[in-house]
Structures are given as C-alpha cells and as structure tokens.
Amino acid sequence: LEQTGLIRPFTLHILEQAVGFAKRCQQQGFELSVAVNVSVHNLRDERLAEQVAEILGRHDLEAPLLGLELTESAIMNDPEQSLGILIELQAMGVQLSIDDFGTGYSSLSYLKRLPVAELKIDRSFIGDIPNSSDDQAIVRAIIAMARSLGYRTTAEGVETAEQVGLLSTEGCDELQGFYFSRPLKTGELDAWLSKR
C-alpha cells in the first residue's frame, strides 16, 4: 500500500471505520477512544486535519475520542510540515501519540515542539522486562522524560503480570498487550466489553 500510493485512501477508510465503531460503542454505553496509525503519506497531505474533521463530523464523534499514532520517522520525514498539521489536529482536540518511541531517529529538539499527548514505548523495550536491567533503565528514562514534558506513556507488548507490576511501579500511564487481550473482532469485542 505504501509503494503503490494506496495507503492514503486506505488510511482514511480505516479512520472512517474506527470513528464509526467508536460512535456505535458510545451509543451502547461504552465510552471508548480509538487509535489509528497514520502513514507518512497521509502526514504529507495538507488536507489531513480537514479530512479528519469531516470524518468526525459524519459520525458526530467528539475529537478527543480519536487518537492518531505516528512514528518518529513519519514525523521527521518533513518535520516542519508535520508540525503544522499536528498543531491543526491538536487544536481540534484529536489525541496524538508517537508510536514505537525510541526505535526511530528521534530529535529531542523537535520532540519538545510537537503537540503530542503521548509516547508509546515500543514493545522491543518491554519484552525482556523484568529480566533486562538495560531495558528497565530505558523504560524508566522514557517515562521520566515523558512526564517532565507533560506527555502520557503507554507501554506496548505487555504480556506478563511481572511486566504489569514493574511498569505500574515506574508510573507508566497505560499498558496494552496480550496480557489483557489478544486482538478481537468487533463481535468478540462487544462480548469482552460486556463482561467488564
């Protein structure tokens, strides 16, 4: 999809589906937010904020219930243009996250300027916790840096109770991974939510 250029319309289609799903959940009494990964090709599109606003409007969903996840490399592909688009999205109330943080070529000088709300700690730093003191140190540093910049943190790839305990102790805001659930289809998710 990236190579053929089809990633732009595909991402917009996924956004449409995700926002529609979040609205249906809301109508059933579940206040869920949804997050969608955004391609570098979409981030190059000056109309991205306008397109997101149109999708939210069609489904009558509040912008803070939509999260957009962007990789460091996508942002740094054209940092000045990215910054302008991200500021527009943030002004709308859309939640912005840097996905797979720590694995790309991040620039801390840009990081402090980006209007993001969250850093997502890549699973490659989580998998060996609590056995790897190096990974623990990296995770601790990311959480401390994020907190000092006013960002939330989410750990990706959490699979064990030990990881949950350590990440919670370190002050990680959110955890995601197989420990909580494998990926679910819509009908399965409805049943999973109803049980909780």
PDB file of N, CA, C and O in Angstrom, residues 137-176:
ATOM      1  N   ALA A 137      16.067   0.357  32.508  1.00  0.00           N
ATOM      2  CA  ALA A 137      16.625   1.711  32.560  1.00  0.00           C
ATOM      3  C   ALA A 137      16.090   2.572  31.420  1.00  0.00           C
ATOM      4  O   ALA A 137      15.749   3.753  31.615  1.00  0.00           O
ATOM      5  N   ILE A 138      15.985   1.991  30.216  1.00  0.00           N
ATOM      6  CA  ILE A 138      15.467   2.742  29.065  1.00  0.00           C
ATOM      7  C   ILE A 138      14.005   3.123  29.301  1.00  0.00           C
ATOM      8  O   ILE A 138      13.601   4.279  29.087  1.00  0.00           O
ATOM      9  N   VAL A 139      13.210   2.160  29.768  1.00  0.00           N
ATOM     10  CA  VAL A 139      11.790   2.417  30.021  1.00  0.00           C
ATOM     11  C   VAL A 139      11.634   3.486  31.102  1.00  0.00           C
ATOM     12  O   VAL A 139      10.832   4.412  30.970  1.00  0.00           O
ATOM     13  N   ARG A 140      12.411   3.373  32.162  1.00  0.00           N
ATOM     14  CA  ARG A 140      12.357   4.352  33.260  1.00  0.00           C
ATOM     15  C   ARG A 140      12.696   5.759  32.737  1.00  0.00           C
ATOM     16  O   ARG A 140      12.039   6.743  33.083  1.00  0.00           O
ATOM     17  N   ALA A 141      13.718   5.843  31.862  1.00  0.00           N
ATOM     18  CA  ALA A 141      14.128   7.136  31.305  1.00  0.00           C
ATOM     19  C   ALA A 141      13.042   7.723  30.401  1.00  0.00           C
ATOM     20  O   ALA A 141      12.769   8.929  30.451  1.00  0.00           O
ATOM     21  N   ILE A 142      12.418   6.876  29.577  1.00  0.00           N
ATOM     22  CA  ILE A 142      11.350   7.365  28.686  1.00  0.00           C
ATOM     23  C   ILE A 142      10.179   7.882  29.511  1.00  0.00           C
ATOM     24  O   ILE A 142       9.631   8.953  29.231  1.00  0.00           O
ATOM     25  N   ILE A 143       9.793   7.136  30.538  1.00  0.00           N
ATOM     26  CA  ILE A 143       8.669   7.556  31.384  1.00  0.00           C
ATOM     27  C   ILE A 143       8.996   8.874  32.072  1.00  0.00           C
ATOM     28  O   ILE A 143       8.167   9.797  32.107  1.00  0.00           O
ATOM     29  N   ALA A 144      10.205   8.995  32.612  1.00  0.00           N
ATOM     30  CA  ALA A 144      10.598  10.235  33.310  1.00  0.00           C
ATOM     31  C   ALA A 144      10.629  11.415  32.343  1.00  0.00           C
ATOM     32  O   ALA A 144      10.142  12.515  32.661  1.00  0.00           O
ATOM     33  N   MET A 145      11.190  11.213  31.142  1.00  0.00           N
ATOM     34  CA  MET A 145      11.249  12.287  30.156  1.00  0.00           C
ATOM     35  C   MET A 145       9.839  12.697  29.732  1.00  0.00           C
ATOM     36  O   MET A 145       9.514  13.886  29.667  1.00  0.00           O
ATOM     37  N   ALA A 146       8.992  11.694  29.453  1.00  0.00           N
ATOM     38  CA  ALA A 146       7.620  11.993  29.038  1.00  0.00           C
ATOM     39  C   ALA A 146       6.888  12.776  30.120  1.00  0.00           C
ATOM     40  O   ALA A 146       6.214  13.770  29.825  1.00  0.00           O
ATOM     41  N   ARG A 147       7.035  12.351  31.345  1.00  0.00           N
ATOM     42  CA  ARG A 147       6.348  13.030  32.449  1.00  0.00           C
ATOM     43  C   ARG A 147       6.810  14.483  32.554  1.00  0.00           C
ATOM     44  O   ARG A 147       6.004  15.395  32.728  1.00  0.00           O
ATOM     45  N   SER A 148       8.118  14.706  32.421  1.00  0.00           N
ATOM     46  CA  SER A 148       8.630  16.078  32.548  1.00  0.00           C
ATOM     47  C   SER A 148       8.175  16.968  31.395  1.00  0.00           C
ATOM     48  O   SER A 148       8.085  18.180  31.542  1.00  0.00           O
ATOM     49  N   LEU A 149       7.866  16.351  30.237  1.00  0.00           N
ATOM     50  CA  LEU A 149       7.360  17.118  29.096  1.00  0.00           C
ATOM     51  C   LEU A 149       5.830  17.219  29.092  1.00  0.00           C
ATOM     52  O   LEU A 149       5.250  17.853  28.219  1.00  0.00           O
ATOM     53  N   GLY A 150       5.199  16.553  30.061  1.00  0.00           N
ATOM     54  CA  GLY A 150       3.737  16.607  30.147  1.00  0.00           C
ATOM     55  C   GLY A 150       3.032  15.588  29.269  1.00  0.00           C
ATOM     56  O   GLY A 150       1.851  15.750  28.966  1.00  0.00           O
ATOM     57  N   TYR A 151       3.732  14.549  28.830  1.00  0.00           N
ATOM     58  CA  TYR A 151       3.138  13.512  27.988  1.00  0.00           C
ATOM     59  C   TYR A 151       2.735  12.305  28.827  1.00  0.00           C
ATOM     60  O   TYR A 151       3.385  11.978  29.821  1.00  0.00           O
ATOM     61  N   ARG A 152       1.681  11.617  28.404  1.00  0.00           N
ATOM     62  CA  ARG A 152       1.345  10.310  28.960  1.00  0.00           C
ATOM     63  C   ARG A 152       2.257   9.262  28.315  1.00  0.00           C
ATOM     64  O   ARG A 152       2.835   9.511  27.253  1.00  0.00           O
ATOM     65  N   THR A 153       2.331   8.097  28.948  1.00  0.00           N
ATOM     66  CA  THR A 153       3.091   6.993  28.355  1.00  0.00           C
ATOM     67  C   THR A 153       2.209   5.757  28.278  1.00  0.00           C
ATOM     68  O   THR A 153       1.393   5.501  29.165  1.00  0.00           O
ATOM     69  N   THR A 154       2.385   5.003  27.199  1.00  0.00           N
ATOM     70  CA  THR A 154       1.732   3.710  27.037  1.00  0.00           C
ATOM     71  C   THR A 154       2.805   2.695  26.670  1.00  0.00           C
ATOM     72  O   THR A 154       3.590   2.930  25.747  1.00  0.00           O
ATOM     73  N   ALA A 155       2.848   1.599  27.392  1.00  0.00           N
ATOM     74  CA  ALA A 155       3.778   0.512  27.076  1.00  0.00           C
ATOM     75  C   ALA A 155       3.084  -0.474  26.142  1.00  0.00           C
ATOM     76  O   ALA A 155       1.970  -0.927  26.432  1.00  0.00           O
ATOM     77  N   GLU A 156       3.722  -0.797  25.033  1.00  0.00           N
ATOM     78  CA  GLU A 156       3.176  -1.740  24.058  1.00  0.00           C
ATOM     79  C   GLU A 156       3.765  -3.124  24.289  1.00  0.00           C
ATOM     80  O   GLU A 156       4.912  -3.260  24.705  1.00  0.00           O
ATOM     81  N   GLY A 157       2.986  -4.160  24.003  1.00  0.00           N
ATOM     82  CA  GLY A 157       3.511  -5.514  24.052  1.00  0.00           C
ATOM     83  C   GLY A 157       3.603  -6.117  25.440  1.00  0.00           C
ATOM     84  O   GLY A 157       4.430  -6.986  25.694  1.00  0.00           O
ATOM     85  N   VAL A 158       2.736  -5.680  26.351  1.00  0.00           N
ATOM     86  CA  VAL A 158       2.743  -6.205  27.711  1.00  0.00           C
ATOM     87  C   VAL A 158       2.100  -7.596  27.714  1.00  0.00           C
ATOM     88  O   VAL A 158       0.969  -7.759  27.252  1.00  0.00           O
ATOM     89  N   GLU A 159       2.838  -8.578  28.236  1.00  0.00           N
ATOM     90  CA  GLU A 159       2.348  -9.954  28.180  1.00  0.00           C
ATOM     91  C   GLU A 159       2.342 -10.677  29.521  1.00  0.00           C
ATOM     92  O   GLU A 159       1.758 -11.749  29.632  1.00  0.00           O
ATOM     93  N   THR A 160       3.001 -10.123  30.547  1.00  0.00           N
ATOM     94  CA  THR A 160       3.093 -10.850  31.819  1.00  0.00           C
ATOM     95  C   THR A 160       2.707  -9.965  33.001  1.00  0.00           C
ATOM     96  O   THR A 160       2.787  -8.733  32.923  1.00  0.00           O
ATOM     97  N   ALA A 161       2.326 -10.620  34.083  1.00  0.00           N
ATOM     98  CA  ALA A 161       1.991  -9.902  35.315  1.00  0.00           C
ATOM     99  C   ALA A 161       3.215  -9.160  35.852  1.00  0.00           C
ATOM    100  O   ALA A 161       3.090  -8.071  36.414  1.00  0.00           O
ATOM    101  N   GLU A 162       4.404  -9.743  35.660  1.00  0.00           N
ATOM    102  CA  GLU A 162       5.634  -9.084  36.123  1.00  0.00           C
ATOM    103  C   GLU A 162       5.847  -7.761  35.386  1.00  0.00           C
ATOM    104  O   GLU A 162       6.234  -6.758  35.994  1.00  0.00           O
ATOM    105  N   GLN A 163       5.592  -7.763  34.085  1.00  0.00           N
ATOM    106  CA  GLN A 163       5.720  -6.526  33.321  1.00  0.00           C
ATOM    107  C   GLN A 163       4.707  -5.493  33.797  1.00  0.00           C
ATOM    108  O   GLN A 163       5.035  -4.315  33.951  1.00  0.00           O
ATOM    109  N   VAL A 164       3.477  -5.938  34.049  1.00  0.00           N
ATOM    110  CA  VAL A 164       2.432  -5.032  34.553  1.00  0.00           C
ATOM    111  C   VAL A 164       2.893  -4.403  35.859  1.00  0.00           C
ATOM    112  O   VAL A 164       2.804  -3.186  36.056  1.00  0.00           O
ATOM    113  N   GLY A 165       3.401  -5.235  36.771  1.00  0.00           N
ATOM    114  CA  GLY A 165       3.834  -4.734  38.072  1.00  0.00           C
ATOM    115  C   GLY A 165       4.953  -3.724  37.961  1.00  0.00           C
ATOM    116  O   GLY A 165       4.899  -2.647  38.568  1.00  0.00           O
ATOM    117  N   LEU A 166       5.974  -4.037  37.171  1.00  0.00           N
ATOM    118  CA  LEU A 166       7.111  -3.138  37.043  1.00  0.00           C
ATOM    119  C   LEU A 166       6.718  -1.827  36.371  1.00  0.00           C
ATOM    120  O   LEU A 166       7.090  -0.748  36.825  1.00  0.00           O
ATOM    121  N   LEU A 167       5.963  -1.914  35.283  1.00  0.00           N
ATOM    122  CA  LEU A 167       5.556  -0.707  34.559  1.00  0.00           C
ATOM    123  C   LEU A 167       4.638   0.165  35.412  1.00  0.00           C
ATOM    124  O   LEU A 167       4.734   1.399  35.379  1.00  0.00           O
ATOM    125  N   SER A 168       3.772  -0.460  36.178  1.00  0.00           N
ATOM    126  CA  SER A 168       2.890   0.303  37.075  1.00  0.00           C
ATOM    127  C   SER A 168       3.707   1.007  38.146  1.00  0.00           C
ATOM    128  O   SER A 168       3.469   2.178  38.461  1.00  0.00           O
ATOM    129  N   THR A 169       4.679   0.303  38.704  1.00  0.00           N
ATOM    130  CA  THR A 169       5.552   0.890  39.726  1.00  0.00           C
ATOM    131  C   THR A 169       6.327   2.074  39.172  1.00  0.00           C
ATOM    132  O   THR A 169       6.528   3.078  39.861  1.00  0.00           O
ATOM    133  N   GLU A 170       6.753   1.964  37.907  1.00  0.00           N
ATOM    134  CA  GLU A 170       7.518   3.052  37.287  1.00  0.00           C
ATOM    135  C   GLU A 170       6.639   4.239  36.893  1.00  0.00           C
ATOM    136  O   GLU A 170       7.146   5.288  36.521  1.00  0.00           O
ATOM    137  N   GLY A 171       5.318   4.060  36.949  1.00  0.00           N
ATOM    138  CA  GLY A 171       4.416   5.171  36.666  1.00  0.00           C
ATOM    139  C   GLY A 171       3.959   5.264  35.228  1.00  0.00           C
ATOM    140  O   GLY A 171       3.495   6.323  34.785  1.00  0.00           O
ATOM    141  N   CYS A 172       4.069   4.162  34.472  1.00  0.00           N
ATOM    142  CA  CYS A 172       3.556   4.157  33.101  1.00  0.00           C
ATOM    143  C   CYS A 172       2.037   4.334  33.160  1.00  0.00           C
ATOM    144  O   CYS A 172       1.359   3.669  33.943  1.00  0.00           O
ATOM    145  N   ASP A 173       1.504   5.232  32.346  1.00  0.00           N
ATOM    146  CA  ASP A 173       0.085   5.590  32.432  1.00  0.00           C
ATOM    147  C   ASP A 173      -0.852   4.512  31.903  1.00  0.00           C
ATOM    148  O   ASP A 173      -1.920   4.287  32.469  1.00  0.00           O
ATOM    149  N   GLU A 174      -0.493   3.891  30.791  1.00  0.00           N
ATOM    150  CA  GLU A 174      -1.366   2.883  30.178  1.00  0.00           C
ATOM    151  C   GLU A 174      -0.520   1.721  29.690  1.00  0.00           C
ATOM    152  O   GLU A 174       0.644   1.899  29.321  1.00  0.00           O
ATOM    153  N   LEU A 175      -1.140   0.553  29.671  1.00  0.00           N
ATOM    154  CA  LEU A 175      -0.476  -0.657  29.203  1.00  0.00           C
ATOM    155  C   LEU A 175      -1.361  -1.308  28.147  1.00  0.00           C
ATOM    156  O   LEU A 175      -2.582  -1.297  28.276  1.00  0.00           O
ATOM    157  N   GLN A 176      -0.733  -1.875  27.134  1.00  0.00           N
ATOM    158  CA  GLN A 176      -1.509  -2.610  26.137  1.00  0.00           C
ATOM    159  C   GLN A 176      -0.725  -3.850  25.739  1.00  0.00           C
ATOM    160  O   GLN A 176       0.503  -3.849  25.742  1.00  0.00           O
TER     161      GLN A 176
END
